[in-house]
Coordinates of C-alpha atoms in Angstrom, one line a residue:
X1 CA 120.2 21.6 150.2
X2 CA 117.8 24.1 149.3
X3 CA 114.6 23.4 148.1
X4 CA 113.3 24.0 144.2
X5 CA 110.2 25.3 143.0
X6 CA 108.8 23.8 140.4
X7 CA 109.2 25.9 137.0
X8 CA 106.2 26.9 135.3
X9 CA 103.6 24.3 133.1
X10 CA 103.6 24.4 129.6
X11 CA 100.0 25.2 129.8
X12 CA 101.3 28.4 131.7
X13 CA 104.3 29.5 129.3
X14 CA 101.4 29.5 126.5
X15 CA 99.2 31.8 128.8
X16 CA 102.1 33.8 129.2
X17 CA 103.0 34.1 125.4
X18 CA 99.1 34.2 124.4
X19 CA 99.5 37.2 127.2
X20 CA 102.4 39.1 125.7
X21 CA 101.6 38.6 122.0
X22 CA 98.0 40.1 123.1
X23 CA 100.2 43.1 125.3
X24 CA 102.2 43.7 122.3
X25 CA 99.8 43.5 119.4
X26 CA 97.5 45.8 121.4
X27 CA 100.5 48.1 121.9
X28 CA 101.5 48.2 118.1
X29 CA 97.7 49.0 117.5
X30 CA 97.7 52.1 119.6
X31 CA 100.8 53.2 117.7
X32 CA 99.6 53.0 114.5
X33 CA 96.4 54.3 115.3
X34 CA 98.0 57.5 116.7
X35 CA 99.7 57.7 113.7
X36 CA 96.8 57.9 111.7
X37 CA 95.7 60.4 113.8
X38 CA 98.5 62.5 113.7
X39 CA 98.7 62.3 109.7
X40 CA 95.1 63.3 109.7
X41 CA 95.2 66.0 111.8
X42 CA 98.6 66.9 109.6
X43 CA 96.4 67.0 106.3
X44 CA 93.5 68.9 107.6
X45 CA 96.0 72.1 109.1
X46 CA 98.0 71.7 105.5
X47 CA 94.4 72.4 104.4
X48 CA 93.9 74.9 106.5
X49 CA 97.1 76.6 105.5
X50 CA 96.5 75.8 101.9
X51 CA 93.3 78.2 102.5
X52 CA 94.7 81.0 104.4
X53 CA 97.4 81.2 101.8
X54 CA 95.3 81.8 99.0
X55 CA 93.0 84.2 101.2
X56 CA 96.3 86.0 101.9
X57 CA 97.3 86.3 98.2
X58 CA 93.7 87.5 97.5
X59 CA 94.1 90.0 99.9
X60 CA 97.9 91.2 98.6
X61 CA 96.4 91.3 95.5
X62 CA 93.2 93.0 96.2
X63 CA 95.9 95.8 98.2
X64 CA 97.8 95.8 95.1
X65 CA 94.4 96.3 93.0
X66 CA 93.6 99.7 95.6
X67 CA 97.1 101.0 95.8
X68 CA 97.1 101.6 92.2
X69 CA 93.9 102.9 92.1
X70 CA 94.6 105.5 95.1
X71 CA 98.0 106.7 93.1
X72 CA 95.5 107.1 89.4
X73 CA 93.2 109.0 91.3
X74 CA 96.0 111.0 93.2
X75 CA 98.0 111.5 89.9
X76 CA 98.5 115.5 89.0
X77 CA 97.1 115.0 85.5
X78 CA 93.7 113.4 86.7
X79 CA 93.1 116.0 89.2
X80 CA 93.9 118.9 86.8
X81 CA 91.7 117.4 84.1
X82 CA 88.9 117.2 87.0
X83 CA 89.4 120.7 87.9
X84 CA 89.0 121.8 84.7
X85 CA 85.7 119.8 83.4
X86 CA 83.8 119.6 86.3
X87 CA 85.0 122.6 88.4
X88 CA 85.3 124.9 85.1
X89 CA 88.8 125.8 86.7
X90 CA 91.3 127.4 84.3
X91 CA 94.9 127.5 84.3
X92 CA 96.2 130.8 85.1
X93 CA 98.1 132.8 82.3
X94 CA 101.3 133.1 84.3
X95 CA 102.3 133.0 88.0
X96 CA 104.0 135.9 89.5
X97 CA 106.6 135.1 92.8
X98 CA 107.6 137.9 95.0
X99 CA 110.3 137.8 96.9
X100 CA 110.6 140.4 99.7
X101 CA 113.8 142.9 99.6
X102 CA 116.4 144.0 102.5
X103 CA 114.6 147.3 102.0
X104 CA 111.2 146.2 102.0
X105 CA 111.8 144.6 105.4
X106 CA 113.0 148.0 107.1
X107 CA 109.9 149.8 105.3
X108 CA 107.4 147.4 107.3
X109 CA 105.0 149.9 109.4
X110 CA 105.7 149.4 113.0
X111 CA 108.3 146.9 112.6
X112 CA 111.0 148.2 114.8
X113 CA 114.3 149.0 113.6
X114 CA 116.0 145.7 115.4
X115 CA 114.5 143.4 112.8
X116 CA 116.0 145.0 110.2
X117 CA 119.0 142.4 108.4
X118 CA 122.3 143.3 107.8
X119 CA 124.6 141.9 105.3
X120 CA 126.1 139.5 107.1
X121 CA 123.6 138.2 109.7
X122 CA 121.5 135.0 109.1
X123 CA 118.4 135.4 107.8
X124 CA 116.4 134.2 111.3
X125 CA 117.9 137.1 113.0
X126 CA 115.6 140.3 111.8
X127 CA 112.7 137.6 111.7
X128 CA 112.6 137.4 115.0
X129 CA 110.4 140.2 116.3
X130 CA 109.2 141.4 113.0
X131 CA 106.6 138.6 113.0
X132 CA 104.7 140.0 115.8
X133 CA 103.9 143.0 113.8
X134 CA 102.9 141.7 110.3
X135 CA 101.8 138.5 111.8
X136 CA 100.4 138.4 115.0
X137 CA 98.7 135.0 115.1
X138 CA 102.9 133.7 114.6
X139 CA 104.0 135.3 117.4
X140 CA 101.3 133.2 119.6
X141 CA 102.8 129.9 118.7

């Protein structure tokens, strides 16, 4: 035979269940009040974001706003029209281009006579040393 404890009283089974129900309800509490939290703190970033957004779009559009004042003031036109009225520049009345000769290059005082092109070579070989004598400062570099 073994001997039996007695089982618990009813008055303990209702402590017990008072106990839980308390534990539980408690529990359920926290949860819902961490919830809350979390939702709150949710909304007040989506604020937050909600903000930075439109600062960000004022900001693209403020760029937008310089960028096409930089290319008006940069245009050809406006800077020709500025030269002009308040610089009192004039247009000239034609523009001459020269363009050096195969001759000219062998007529160059000093240049010696290895710089001189012929028909077939590249253009970089009678540059070479020719430089030095009608431009010194390019013969440094």
């Amino acid at each position: 035979l073994t001997v039996v404890r007695p089982g618990p009283t009813p008055a303990q089974r209702r402590r017990r269940a008072r106990l839980f129900l308390f534990v539980t309800t408690t529990a359920v509490a926290v949860c819902l009040f961490g919830v809350v939290v979390a939702h709150v703190v949710l909304t007040q970033n989506q604020f937050r974001l909600d903000q930075l957004q439109q600062q960000s779009a004022e900001r693209q559009a403020e760029y937008d706003r310089l960028r096409l004042q930089v290319a008006e003031l940069e245009s050809p036109d406006r800077i020709v029209a500025t030269a002009q009225q308040r610089l009192g520049m004039v247009a000239p009345p034609g523009v001459t281009y020269l363009a050096p000769k195969l001759e000219d290059e062998a007529a160059v005082p000093g240049a010696p006579a290895s710089t001189t092109r012929k028909a077939g070579d590249p253009p970089s070989a009678a540059t070479g040393a020719g430089w030095s004598t009608v431009k010194p400062h390019l013969a440094e570099g």
